[in-house]
Amino acid sequence: MFDFLLLCVLLVHGSLAQRASFLLNKPQVSTCKWSNWIDRDNPSGAGDYEYVNKNTCKYGVEKYEVTLVAGGSVYDDVNDVPSNVMTYHPTLNPPQIACKNGIQPGCITSSNGYKVGPSPPCCLDYKARFCCKPRPQVATCKWTNWIDRDDSSGKGDYEFDENHKKTCRNGVEKYEVTLVTGGSVYDNVNDVPSNVMIYNPASSEGPQVACVNVLQPRCKTNSNGWKAGPSPPCCLDYKARFCCKIRKYLAAVGKLPVSFDGK
């Protein structure tokens, strides 16, 4: 019996160890897009210069690969290329991988750096490709702070901030609501299980999430709608926040101010 239990423990431990190893070594998903292999010139003259069209990688390069045109190993770091001293220039426009004859040990060059001696030790002929970063995602809305302007006594719980009439004057893209005491966060008032909630994106006070006591089944209220019974079933205390839309042209050109107030 002991042997059987020990086997079970080992199997469970092994399974957990495998899962932990998988999570720790989970491959990163790349979002960049590879260019074609580029072999734009031969290594005569000042050297071998391989670069991508500047419009292809206008948002930068995430990674690159280089290899000999004649074939062989593919390298993702120019420092690993054994046959020549290579350089990578990611900040040039366009990004560039280069082999310069003038810096190759033993390479004979003219006074202007042009190749005279053979390859090697002068530059061999390389090709390269670049994995271009995608266009950065641009925020389309900006979150307000969490709003808890009142308690759930009286006629109900009304969460809004009149300052957001200006901040959110371009509209609200989405919102979130949750109990002040904590718990699940909801992006639709219809999903809140504890009370019947209302969302008004364009009330006279600005965007608003509300819980009205007279709308709550079995909530005791007086003649003017003020709470008389307990919560629940009357309204609990909520807080809300709103993601105010950013002007479309700012989102389109990707030039959002560092401090943007939604104007």
XYZ file of N, CA and C in Angstrom:
789
model
N 0.835 -1.203 0.000
C 0.000 0.000 0.000
C 0.875 1.261 0.000
N 1.935 1.218 0.830
C 2.839 2.365 0.894
C 3.499 2.620 -0.453
N 3.911 1.531 -1.121
C 4.548 1.672 -2.435
C 3.600 2.317 -3.431
N 2.319 1.923 -3.367
C 1.323 2.475 -4.291
C 1.141 3.983 -4.046
N 1.042 4.381 -2.759
C 0.886 5.796 -2.435
C 2.107 6.595 -2.864
N 3.295 6.012 -2.658
C 4.524 6.686 -3.061
C 4.555 6.891 -4.567
N 4.092 5.882 -5.319
C 4.048 5.992 -6.772
C 3.104 7.116 -7.200
N 1.949 7.204 -6.531
C 0.983 8.259 -6.849
C 1.589 9.644 -6.603
N 2.277 9.792 -5.470
C 2.904 11.064 -5.140
C 3.935 11.442 -6.191
N 4.752 10.470 -6.602
C 5.785 10.726 -7.611
C 5.174 11.132 -8.948
N 4.063 10.457 -9.323
C 3.404 10.772 -10.588
C 2.834 12.182 -10.566
N 2.165 12.533 -9.435
C 1.598 13.877 -9.311
C 2.697 14.917 -9.328
N 3.770 14.650 -8.577
C 4.904 15.585 -8.525
C 5.513 15.762 -9.901
N 5.662 14.645 -10.620
C 6.225 14.724 -11.955
C 5.352 15.528 -12.891
N 4.032 15.336 -12.790
C 3.102 16.091 -13.632
C 3.176 17.580 -13.334
N 3.219 17.937 -12.038
C 3.314 19.336 -11.667
C 4.625 19.951 -12.133
N 5.698 19.144 -12.021
C 7.006 19.636 -12.456
C 7.014 19.897 -13.960
N 6.367 18.992 -14.727
C 6.300 19.187 -16.171
C 5.504 20.438 -16.516
N 4.364 20.639 -15.801
C 3.547 21.817 -16.070
C 4.317 23.092 -15.717
N 5.025 23.053 -14.579
C 5.802 24.226 -14.182
C 6.893 24.519 -15.200
N 7.551 23.448 -15.682
C 8.603 23.619 -16.679
C 8.041 24.204 -17.963
N 6.853 23.742 -18.364
C 6.226 24.255 -19.582
C 5.905 25.737 -19.448
N 5.349 26.133 -18.269
C 4.978 27.525 -18.069
C 6.199 28.427 -18.029
N 7.275 27.932 -17.386
C 8.485 28.732 -17.287
C 9.176 28.888 -18.628
N 9.075 27.833 -19.454
C 9.768 27.840 -20.736
C 8.817 28.040 -21.910
N 7.622 28.527 -21.612
C 6.626 28.745 -22.658
C 7.168 29.733 -23.678
N 7.159 29.356 -24.957
C 7.727 30.252 -25.964
C 6.941 31.547 -26.086
N 7.663 32.638 -26.290
C 7.031 33.937 -26.463
C 6.441 34.038 -27.869
N 5.236 34.554 -27.962
C 4.581 34.708 -29.251
C 5.114 35.971 -29.918
N 5.644 35.815 -31.133
C 6.185 36.950 -31.857
C 5.081 37.647 -32.644
N 5.103 38.962 -32.629
C 4.102 39.728 -33.359
C 4.689 40.394 -34.597
N 5.988 40.203 -34.826
C 6.624 40.863 -35.967
C 6.417 40.058 -37.245
N 6.718 40.687 -38.376
C 6.532 40.058 -39.689
C 7.848 40.074 -40.456
N 8.254 38.897 -40.928
C 9.544 38.768 -41.609
C 9.504 39.384 -43.012
N 10.572 40.083 -43.354
C 10.772 40.538 -44.726
C 11.280 39.364 -45.557
N 11.358 39.541 -46.850
C 12.027 38.550 -47.683
C 13.531 38.597 -47.401
N 14.227 37.559 -47.815
C 15.690 37.597 -47.726
C 16.203 38.669 -48.677
N 17.155 39.459 -48.195
C 17.664 40.599 -48.956
C 19.133 40.375 -49.285
N 19.460 40.459 -50.591
C 20.848 40.402 -51.057
C 20.991 41.501 -52.099
N 21.151 42.710 -51.607
C 21.084 43.864 -52.501
C 22.399 44.181 -53.200
N 23.526 43.686 -52.659
C 24.781 43.956 -53.365
C 25.799 42.856 -53.092
N 26.934 42.932 -53.801
C 28.047 42.014 -53.609
C 29.080 42.697 -52.713
N 30.045 41.901 -52.177
C 30.971 42.481 -51.195
C 32.123 43.265 -51.805
N 32.042 43.603 -53.081
C 33.082 44.434 -53.681
C 32.958 45.854 -53.145
N 33.876 46.702 -53.469
C 33.821 48.082 -52.992
C 34.108 48.174 -51.507
N 33.322 49.000 -50.805
C 33.580 49.247 -49.382
C 33.098 48.099 -48.498
N 32.232 47.226 -49.014
C 31.764 46.110 -48.208
C 30.422 45.581 -48.692
N 29.745 44.843 -47.820
C 28.459 44.231 -48.134
C 27.406 44.844 -47.209
N 26.407 45.510 -47.759
C 25.412 46.247 -46.969
C 24.014 45.731 -47.328
N 23.354 45.157 -46.340
C 22.013 44.595 -46.549
C 21.010 45.332 -45.670
N 20.016 45.901 -46.306
C 18.999 46.628 -45.530
C 17.635 46.480 -46.185
N 16.614 46.661 -45.359
C 15.239 46.507 -45.791
C 14.696 47.868 -46.241
N 13.684 47.841 -47.095
C 13.027 49.076 -47.501
C 12.526 49.822 -46.261
N 12.774 51.119 -46.186
C 12.449 51.870 -44.966
C 10.953 51.883 -44.670
N 10.104 51.727 -45.669
C 8.663 51.690 -45.429
C 8.194 50.332 -44.908
N 9.028 49.301 -45.097
C 8.660 47.955 -44.650
C 8.766 47.840 -43.133
N 9.808 48.445 -42.566
C 10.043 48.355 -41.121
C 9.973 49.731 -40.473
N 8.939 50.506 -40.803
C 8.879 51.881 -40.303
C 8.606 51.969 -38.813
N 8.187 50.845 -38.179
C 7.949 50.853 -36.731
C 9.059 50.146 -35.956
N 10.164 49.824 -36.655
C 11.297 49.211 -35.986
C 11.424 47.729 -36.277
N 12.548 47.175 -35.859
C 12.879 45.762 -36.085
C 12.930 45.036 -34.748
N 12.228 43.904 -34.654
C 12.237 43.111 -33.433
C 13.421 42.155 -33.403
N 13.756 41.572 -34.546
C 14.885 40.646 -34.646
C 15.303 40.535 -36.109
N 16.421 39.862 -36.344
C 16.931 39.726 -37.709
C 17.663 38.404 -37.845
N 17.971 38.019 -39.078
C 18.784 36.839 -39.368
C 19.707 37.162 -40.524
N 20.902 36.567 -40.481
C 21.886 36.783 -41.531
C 22.589 35.471 -41.843
N 22.908 35.276 -43.109
C 23.602 34.057 -43.543
C 24.339 34.357 -44.841
N 25.246 33.456 -45.240
C 25.949 33.602 -46.507
C 24.993 33.322 -47.669
N 25.144 34.061 -48.758
C 24.347 33.798 -49.959
C 24.623 32.382 -50.464
N 25.847 31.917 -50.267
C 26.221 30.577 -50.710
C 25.608 29.478 -49.866
N 24.981 29.859 -48.733
C 24.370 28.872 -47.858
C 25.169 28.652 -46.589
N 24.599 27.893 -45.678
C 25.261 27.603 -44.416
C 24.399 28.011 -43.234
N 25.033 28.175 -42.087
C 24.319 28.495 -40.852
C 23.642 29.859 -40.934
N 22.514 29.945 -40.227
C 21.776 31.208 -40.125
C 21.996 31.757 -38.717
N 22.354 33.020 -38.604
C 22.681 33.631 -37.324
C 21.674 34.733 -36.993
N 21.296 34.818 -35.698
C 20.406 35.889 -35.255
C 21.157 36.943 -34.452
N 22.488 36.883 -34.499
C 23.343 37.877 -33.857
C 24.602 38.013 -34.709
N 24.879 39.218 -35.174
C 26.040 39.418 -36.053
C 27.351 39.054 -35.359
N 27.363 39.107 -34.034
C 28.585 38.765 -33.301
C 28.919 37.285 -33.382
N 27.938 36.468 -33.801
C 28.173 35.037 -33.898
C 28.680 34.616 -35.276
N 28.700 35.523 -36.231
C 29.161 35.185 -37.588
C 30.672 34.971 -37.542
N 31.158 33.775 -37.893
C 32.580 33.490 -37.710
C 33.479 33.984 -38.843
N 32.911 34.228 -40.016
C 33.734 34.478 -41.196
C 34.154 35.927 -41.371
N 33.401 36.858 -40.772
C 33.719 38.284 -40.901
C 33.270 39.043 -39.654
N 33.825 40.254 -39.503
C 33.342 41.170 -38.477
C 32.125 41.895 -39.041
N 30.963 41.675 -38.423
C 29.710 42.223 -38.924
C 29.177 43.280 -37.949
N 28.361 44.192 -38.458
C 27.719 45.194 -37.612
C 26.220 45.247 -37.929
N 25.428 45.555 -36.892
C 23.981 45.713 -37.054
C 23.594 47.094 -36.553
N 22.837 47.822 -37.367
C 22.464 49.199 -37.046
C 20.933 49.316 -37.047
N 20.288 49.046 -35.895
C 18.823 49.059 -35.851
C 18.217 50.454 -35.926
N 19.013 51.492 -35.584
C 18.452 52.845 -35.536
C 18.621 53.602 -36.851
N 19.333 53.031 -37.791
C 19.419 53.671 -39.107
C 18.064 53.580 -39.794
N 17.836 54.480 -40.729
C 16.595 54.439 -41.502
C 16.958 54.246 -42.973
N 16.908 52.990 -43.457
C 16.354 51.793 -42.806
C 17.404 51.053 -41.969
N 16.957 50.115 -41.078
C 17.889 49.268 -40.322
C 18.812 48.494 -41.273
N 20.034 48.233 -40.826
C 21.056 47.705 -41.742
C 21.977 46.702 -41.061
N 22.338 45.665 -41.820
C 23.404 44.733 -41.437
C 24.537 44.942 -42.432
N 25.752 45.114 -41.919
C 26.855 45.480 -42.796
C 28.115 44.701 -42.486
N 28.889 44.475 -43.540
C 30.257 43.966 -43.426
C 31.144 44.975 -44.146
N 32.015 45.660 -43.395
C 32.866 46.701 -43.973
C 34.272 46.152 -44.187
N 34.760 46.243 -45.411
C 36.081 45.693 -45.721
C 37.190 46.351 -44.908
N 37.008 47.631 -44.613
C 38.058 48.364 -43.904
C 38.296 47.901 -42.482
N 37.362 47.131 -41.882
C 37.555 46.697 -40.495
C 37.795 45.188 -40.398
N 37.990 44.525 -41.543
C 38.251 43.083 -41.511
C 39.744 42.837 -41.318
N 40.126 42.120 -40.268
C 41.548 41.832 -40.041
C 42.159 41.120 -41.253
N 43.256 41.659 -41.764
C 43.960 41.027 -42.877
C 43.411 41.373 -44.244
N 42.321 42.133 -44.324
C 41.743 42.510 -45.615
C 42.533 43.690 -46.190
N 42.985 43.556 -47.443
C 43.729 44.633 -48.098
C 42.734 45.570 -48.792
N 42.807 46.856 -48.441
C 41.897 47.847 -49.035
C 42.695 49.031 -49.556
N 42.049 49.798 -50.456
C 42.656 51.022 -50.969
C 42.522 52.130 -49.926
N 42.999 53.307 -50.255
C 42.963 54.418 -49.306
C 41.536 54.844 -48.962
N 40.606 54.574 -49.857
C 39.214 54.939 -49.570
C 38.394 53.775 -49.011
N 39.077 52.686 -48.629
C 38.403 51.567 -47.984
C 37.842 50.528 -48.929
N 38.095 50.647 -50.216
C 37.583 49.672 -51.182
C 38.459 48.424 -51.186
N 37.831 47.297 -51.429
C 38.519 46.008 -51.366
C 39.556 45.869 -52.483
N 40.751 45.395 -52.078
C 41.807 45.047 -53.019
C 42.126 43.554 -52.894
N 42.164 43.077 -51.673
C 42.502 41.682 -51.414
C 41.314 40.747 -51.576
N 41.535 39.455 -51.386
C 40.488 38.448 -51.613
C 39.514 38.347 -50.429
N 38.413 37.619 -50.687
C 37.428 37.310 -49.638
C 37.407 35.796 -49.422
N 37.610 35.303 -48.190
C 38.132 36.058 -47.052
C 39.611 36.353 -47.222
N 40.214 37.198 -46.390
C 39.653 37.772 -45.161
C 38.745 38.979 -45.385
N 38.624 39.477 -46.621
C 37.678 40.570 -46.841
C 36.250 40.029 -46.774
N 35.282 40.904 -46.906
C 33.884 40.520 -46.718
C 33.418 39.491 -47.737
N 32.683 38.508 -47.249
C 31.983 37.566 -48.115
C 30.616 38.160 -48.467
N 29.860 37.411 -49.265
C 28.561 37.897 -49.717
C 27.459 37.351 -48.807
N 26.716 38.253 -48.169
C 25.694 37.866 -47.204
C 24.295 38.252 -47.695
N 23.317 37.613 -47.079
C 21.929 38.043 -47.229
C 21.331 38.132 -45.829
N 20.309 38.944 -45.687
C 19.702 39.163 -44.371
C 18.192 39.333 -44.524
N 17.506 39.107 -43.424
C 16.079 39.430 -43.377
C 15.770 40.027 -42.009
N 14.699 40.807 -41.967
C 14.348 41.553 -40.763
C 12.906 41.254 -40.382
N 12.668 41.100 -39.078
C 11.312 40.876 -38.586
C 10.785 42.230 -38.097
N 9.884 42.810 -38.882
C 9.436 44.183 -38.664
C 8.316 44.236 -37.619
N 8.438 45.160 -36.697
C 7.416 45.341 -35.662
C 6.122 45.861 -36.287
N 4.976 45.417 -35.765
C 3.709 45.932 -36.285
C 3.462 47.354 -35.804
N 2.483 47.988 -36.412
C 2.100 49.324 -35.974
C 1.659 49.278 -34.516
N 2.177 50.176 -33.667
C 1.787 50.149 -32.247
C 0.283 50.338 -32.083
N -0.273 49.599 -31.126
C -1.686 49.762 -30.836
C -1.904 51.108 -30.145
N -2.893 51.811 -30.602
C -3.175 53.144 -30.078
C -4.417 53.089 -29.198
N -4.316 53.691 -28.025
C -5.469 53.716 -27.123
C -6.607 54.492 -27.766
N -7.811 53.982 -27.645
C -8.988 54.654 -28.188
C -9.848 55.281 -27.100
N -9.518 55.001 -25.843
C -10.248 55.636 -24.743
C -9.329 55.716 -23.531
N -9.699 56.556 -22.581
C -8.892 56.744 -21.368
C -9.787 56.595 -20.144
N -9.346 55.754 -19.195
C -10.151 55.475 -17.998
C -10.137 56.651 -17.027
N -11.305 56.911 -16.442
C -11.381 57.821 -15.303
C -10.923 57.075 -14.055
N -10.790 57.796 -12.951
C -10.590 57.125 -11.668
C -11.882 56.433 -11.254
N -11.780 55.521 -10.294
C -12.983 54.902 -9.746
C -13.790 55.966 -8.999
N -15.093 55.950 -9.199
C -15.986 56.954 -8.613
C -16.897 56.282 -7.584
N -16.866 56.797 -6.357
C -17.795 56.365 -5.306
C -18.290 57.631 -4.619
N -19.235 58.303 -5.267
C -19.634 59.638 -4.812
C -20.646 59.621 -3.675
N -21.354 58.491 -3.508
C -22.318 58.453 -2.405
C -22.530 57.036 -1.912
N -23.289 56.922 -0.831
C -23.652 55.616 -0.304
C -25.023 55.231 -0.853
N -25.474 54.047 -0.484
C -26.713 53.529 -1.082
C -27.962 53.908 -0.287
N -27.822 54.837 0.653
C -29.004 55.298 1.390
C -29.837 56.207 0.491
N -30.965 56.659 0.982
C -31.815 57.540 0.190
C -32.479 56.795 -0.944
N -32.523 57.406 -2.111
C -33.221 56.807 -3.246
C -32.396 55.731 -3.948
N -31.119 55.671 -3.672
C -30.288 54.659 -4.312
C -28.828 55.049 -4.325
N -28.078 54.415 -5.209
C -26.637 54.644 -5.334
C -26.376 55.166 -6.747
N -25.874 56.394 -6.852
C -25.683 57.038 -8.153
C -24.210 57.403 -8.300
N -23.548 56.785 -9.253
C -22.116 57.020 -9.437
C -21.865 57.802 -10.720
N -21.423 59.051 -10.547
C -21.064 59.917 -11.661
C -20.160 61.017 -11.124
N -19.540 61.716 -12.022
C -18.737 62.879 -11.656
C -19.011 63.932 -12.721
N -19.572 65.061 -12.305
C -19.956 66.085 -13.279
C -18.765 66.603 -14.081
N -17.548 66.464 -13.540
C -16.360 66.866 -14.299
C -16.196 66.040 -15.562
N -16.752 64.815 -15.533
C -16.601 63.934 -16.694
C -17.571 64.280 -17.820
N -18.456 65.256 -17.599
C -19.257 65.761 -18.714
C -18.314 66.339 -19.778
N -17.222 66.955 -19.315
C -16.220 67.502 -20.232
C -15.235 66.420 -20.659
N -14.747 65.652 -19.679
C -13.755 64.620 -19.977
C -14.280 63.603 -20.984
N -15.563 63.262 -20.834
C -16.156 62.239 -21.700
C -17.111 62.849 -22.732
N -16.807 64.078 -23.159
C -17.749 64.719 -24.077
C -17.744 64.084 -25.459
N -16.735 63.276 -25.749
C -16.727 62.532 -27.007
C -17.411 61.173 -26.884
N -17.969 60.899 -25.701
C -18.677 59.641 -25.489
C -17.883 58.671 -24.635
N -18.545 57.603 -24.229
C -17.930 56.557 -23.406
C -17.831 55.284 -24.230
N -16.632 54.714 -24.291
C -16.432 53.472 -25.045
C -16.844 52.251 -24.222
N -16.543 52.274 -22.929
C -16.877 51.165 -22.043
C -16.857 51.659 -20.603
N -17.317 50.832 -19.714
C -17.341 51.197 -18.299
C -17.175 49.927 -17.465
N -16.930 50.120 -16.172
C -16.832 49.007 -15.232
C -17.502 49.399 -13.923
N -18.097 48.413 -13.262
C -18.767 48.658 -11.982
C -18.496 47.488 -11.048
N -18.340 47.786 -9.769
C -18.094 46.751 -8.772
C -18.535 47.277 -7.408
N -18.651 46.388 -6.456
C -18.987 46.797 -5.096
C -17.808 47.520 -4.461
N -18.099 48.518 -3.641
C -17.037 49.231 -2.928
C -16.276 48.282 -2.020
N -16.972 47.281 -1.491
C -16.327 46.326 -0.588
C -15.462 45.313 -1.333
N -15.494 45.332 -2.663
C -14.683 44.410 -3.444
C -15.510 43.325 -4.108
N -14.849 42.509 -4.878
C -15.527 41.422 -5.579
C -15.352 41.545 -7.081
N -16.206 40.866 -7.815
C -16.110 40.844 -9.270
C -16.326 42.234 -9.867
N -15.656 42.462 -11.008
C -15.815 43.711 -11.747
C -16.620 43.398 -13.002
N -17.655 44.176 -13.273
C -18.560 43.913 -14.387
C -18.468 45.044 -15.412
N -18.527 44.651 -16.693
C -18.526 45.652 -17.756
C -19.903 45.800 -18.395
N -20.917 45.229 -17.733
C -22.296 45.360 -18.182
C -23.187 45.326 -16.945
N -23.993 46.355 -16.748
C -24.827 46.410 -15.543
C -25.806 45.245 -15.470
N -26.136 44.676 -16.618
C -27.070 43.546 -16.623
C -26.472 42.277 -16.009
N -25.148 42.273 -15.848
C -24.475 41.100 -15.284
C -24.324 41.190 -13.767
N -24.628 42.335 -13.185
C -24.501 42.499 -11.732
C -25.588 41.666 -11.047
N -25.218 40.681 -10.210
C -26.214 39.761 -9.671
C -26.959 40.292 -8.443
N -26.382 41.282 -7.770
C -26.911 41.671 -6.467
C -28.015 42.715 -6.532
N -28.077 43.467 -7.627
C -29.103 44.517 -7.758
C -29.459 44.732 -9.227
N -30.599 45.383 -9.438
C -30.974 45.843 -10.782
C -30.283 47.184 -10.998
N -29.408 47.248 -12.007
C -28.585 48.432 -12.239
C -28.987 49.118 -13.539
N -28.646 50.403 -13.633
C -28.916 51.204 -14.825
C -27.616 51.880 -15.265
N -27.396 51.909 -16.586
C -26.255 52.648 -17.136
C -26.782 53.718 -18.081
N -26.371 54.947 -17.851
C -26.754 56.062 -18.708
C -25.486 56.772 -19.159
N -25.063 56.582 -20.416
C -23.792 57.166 -20.861
C -23.841 58.671 -21.067
N -25.054 59.255 -21.105
C -25.160 60.678 -21.420
C -26.214 61.358 -20.550
N -26.172 61.131 -19.240
C -27.107 61.817 -18.347
C -26.709 63.275 -18.207
N -27.572 64.065 -17.599
C -27.275 65.490 -17.427
C -26.087 65.716 -16.494
N -25.760 64.718 -15.665
C -24.596 64.808 -14.768
C -23.332 64.207 -15.370
N -23.420 63.709 -16.589
C -22.315 62.993 -17.200
C -22.603 61.507 -17.203
N -21.687 60.665 -17.684
C -21.925 59.225 -17.688
C -22.200 58.735 -16.271
N -23.150 57.793 -16.158
C -23.619 57.426 -14.824
C -24.020 55.955 -14.760
N -23.648 55.321 -13.657
C -24.151 53.995 -13.299
C -24.968 54.169 -12.027
N -26.185 53.618 -12.019
C -27.080 53.871 -10.887
C -27.799 52.604 -10.445
N -28.095 52.583 -9.163
C -28.962 51.565 -8.568
C -30.078 52.329 -7.861
N -31.323 52.149 -8.312
C -32.469 52.883 -7.766
C -33.257 51.937 -6.864
N -33.481 52.340 -5.612
C -34.102 51.439 -4.632
C -35.505 50.984 -5.019
N -36.301 51.869 -5.622
C -37.683 51.478 -5.956
C -37.738 50.416 -7.050
N -36.619 50.229 -7.768
C -36.576 49.220 -8.831
C -36.113 47.858 -8.325
N -35.734 47.779 -7.047
C -35.211 46.533 -6.513
C -36.360 45.673 -5.974
N -36.504 44.445 -6.498
C -37.570 43.563 -5.991
C -37.444 43.366 -4.472
N -38.545 43.577 -3.751
C -38.662 43.350 -2.305
C -37.923 44.402 -1.470
N -37.405 45.444 -2.099
C -36.789 46.525 -1.311
C -37.895 47.408 -0.740
N -37.851 47.657 0.560
C -38.856 48.492 1.214
C -38.469 49.960 1.084
N -39.379 50.756 0.534
C -39.148 52.190 0.401
C -40.363 52.953 0.930
N -40.153 54.209 1.286
C -41.283 55.033 1.719
C -41.957 55.661 0.493
N -42.884 56.558 0.728
C -43.700 57.105 -0.356
C -42.891 57.924 -1.359
N -41.782 58.478 -0.918
C -40.976 59.259 -1.864
C -39.806 58.456 -2.443
N -39.807 57.138 -2.237
C -38.801 56.266 -2.845
C -37.536 56.094 -2.048
N -37.489 56.608 -0.819
C -36.288 56.463 -0.009
C -36.271 55.088 0.662
N -35.078 54.588 0.850
C -34.908 53.235 1.393
C -35.407 53.140 2.830
N -36.200 52.080 3.074
C -36.636 51.774 4.431
C -36.125 50.402 4.856
N -35.988 49.512 3.896
C -35.541 48.152 4.174
C -34.032 48.009 4.082
N -33.529 46.823 4.359
C -32.077 46.579 4.359
C -31.519 46.388 2.944
N -30.200 46.415 2.890
C -29.481 46.130 1.643
C -28.648 44.863 1.840
N -28.808 43.816 0.999
C -29.906 43.665 0.042
C -31.202 43.322 0.768
N -32.344 43.370 0.065
C -32.500 43.499 -1.390
C -32.416 44.920 -1.904
N -32.344 45.917 -1.024
C -32.170 47.283 -1.510
C -30.749 47.452 -2.050
N -30.470 48.617 -2.597
C -29.188 48.852 -3.275
C -28.000 48.726 -2.326
N -26.952 48.057 -2.806
C -25.669 48.019 -2.122
C -24.843 49.231 -2.568
N -23.631 49.339 -2.047
C -22.778 50.492 -2.349
C -21.802 50.122 -3.464
N -21.861 50.833 -4.578
C -21.053 50.521 -5.754
C -20.070 51.654 -6.073
N -19.094 51.299 -6.890
C -18.225 52.298 -7.505
C -18.118 51.974 -8.994
N -17.824 52.982 -9.790
C -17.787 52.791 -11.240
C -16.670 53.630 -11.843
N -16.267 53.250 -13.033
C -15.338 54.076 -13.802
C -15.714 53.986 -15.275
N -15.286 55.010 -16.046
C -15.686 55.131 -17.442
C -14.457 55.335 -18.318
N -14.467 54.696 -19.478
C -13.368 54.866 -20.432
C -13.845 55.847 -21.504
N -13.360 57.090 -21.397
C -13.825 58.170 -22.267
C -13.143 58.084 -23.638
N -13.940 58.198 -24.685
C -13.407 58.104 -26.045
C -12.435 59.245 -26.318
N -11.381 58.902 -27.065
C -10.392 59.888 -27.489
C -10.737 60.315 -28.918
N -10.491 61.564 -29.225
C -10.834 62.058 -30.551
C -10.259 61.161 -31.639
N -11.089 60.860 -32.620
C -10.725 59.877 -33.644
C -9.451 60.243 -34.389
N -9.247 61.515 -34.659
C -8.068 61.842 -35.453
C -6.789 61.632 -34.663
N -6.838 61.804 -33.328
C -5.666 61.535 -32.504
C -5.340 60.061 -32.522
N -6.361 59.214 -32.403
C -6.139 57.771 -32.435
C -5.631 57.350 -33.799
N -6.118 57.997 -34.860
C -5.752 57.592 -36.216
C -4.286 57.865 -36.510
N -3.766 59.021 -36.063
C -2.384 59.355 -36.368
C -1.424 58.863 -35.307
N -1.940 58.367 -34.180
C -1.077 57.831 -33.134
C -0.291 58.893 -32.407
N -0.809 60.112 -32.322
C -0.107 61.196 -31.631
C -0.936 61.657 -30.442
N -0.939 60.848 -29.411
C -1.703 61.178 -28.211
C -0.825 61.969 -27.258
N -1.319 63.080 -26.731
C -0.530 63.814 -25.735
C -0.225 62.942 -24.529
N 0.876 63.244 -23.864
C 1.255 62.471 -22.683
C 0.170 62.584 -21.616
N -0.358 63.786 -21.434
C -1.449 63.995 -20.486
C -2.665 64.428 -21.280
N -3.604 63.508 -21.468
C -4.751 63.775 -22.320
C -6.018 63.807 -21.497
N -6.800 64.884 -21.639
C -7.984 65.034 -20.811
C -9.270 64.727 -21.565
N -9.170 64.164 -22.768
C -10.339 63.773 -23.520
C -10.928 64.874 -24.366
N -10.270 66.026 -24.466
C -10.816 67.151 -25.216
C -10.849 66.828 -26.701
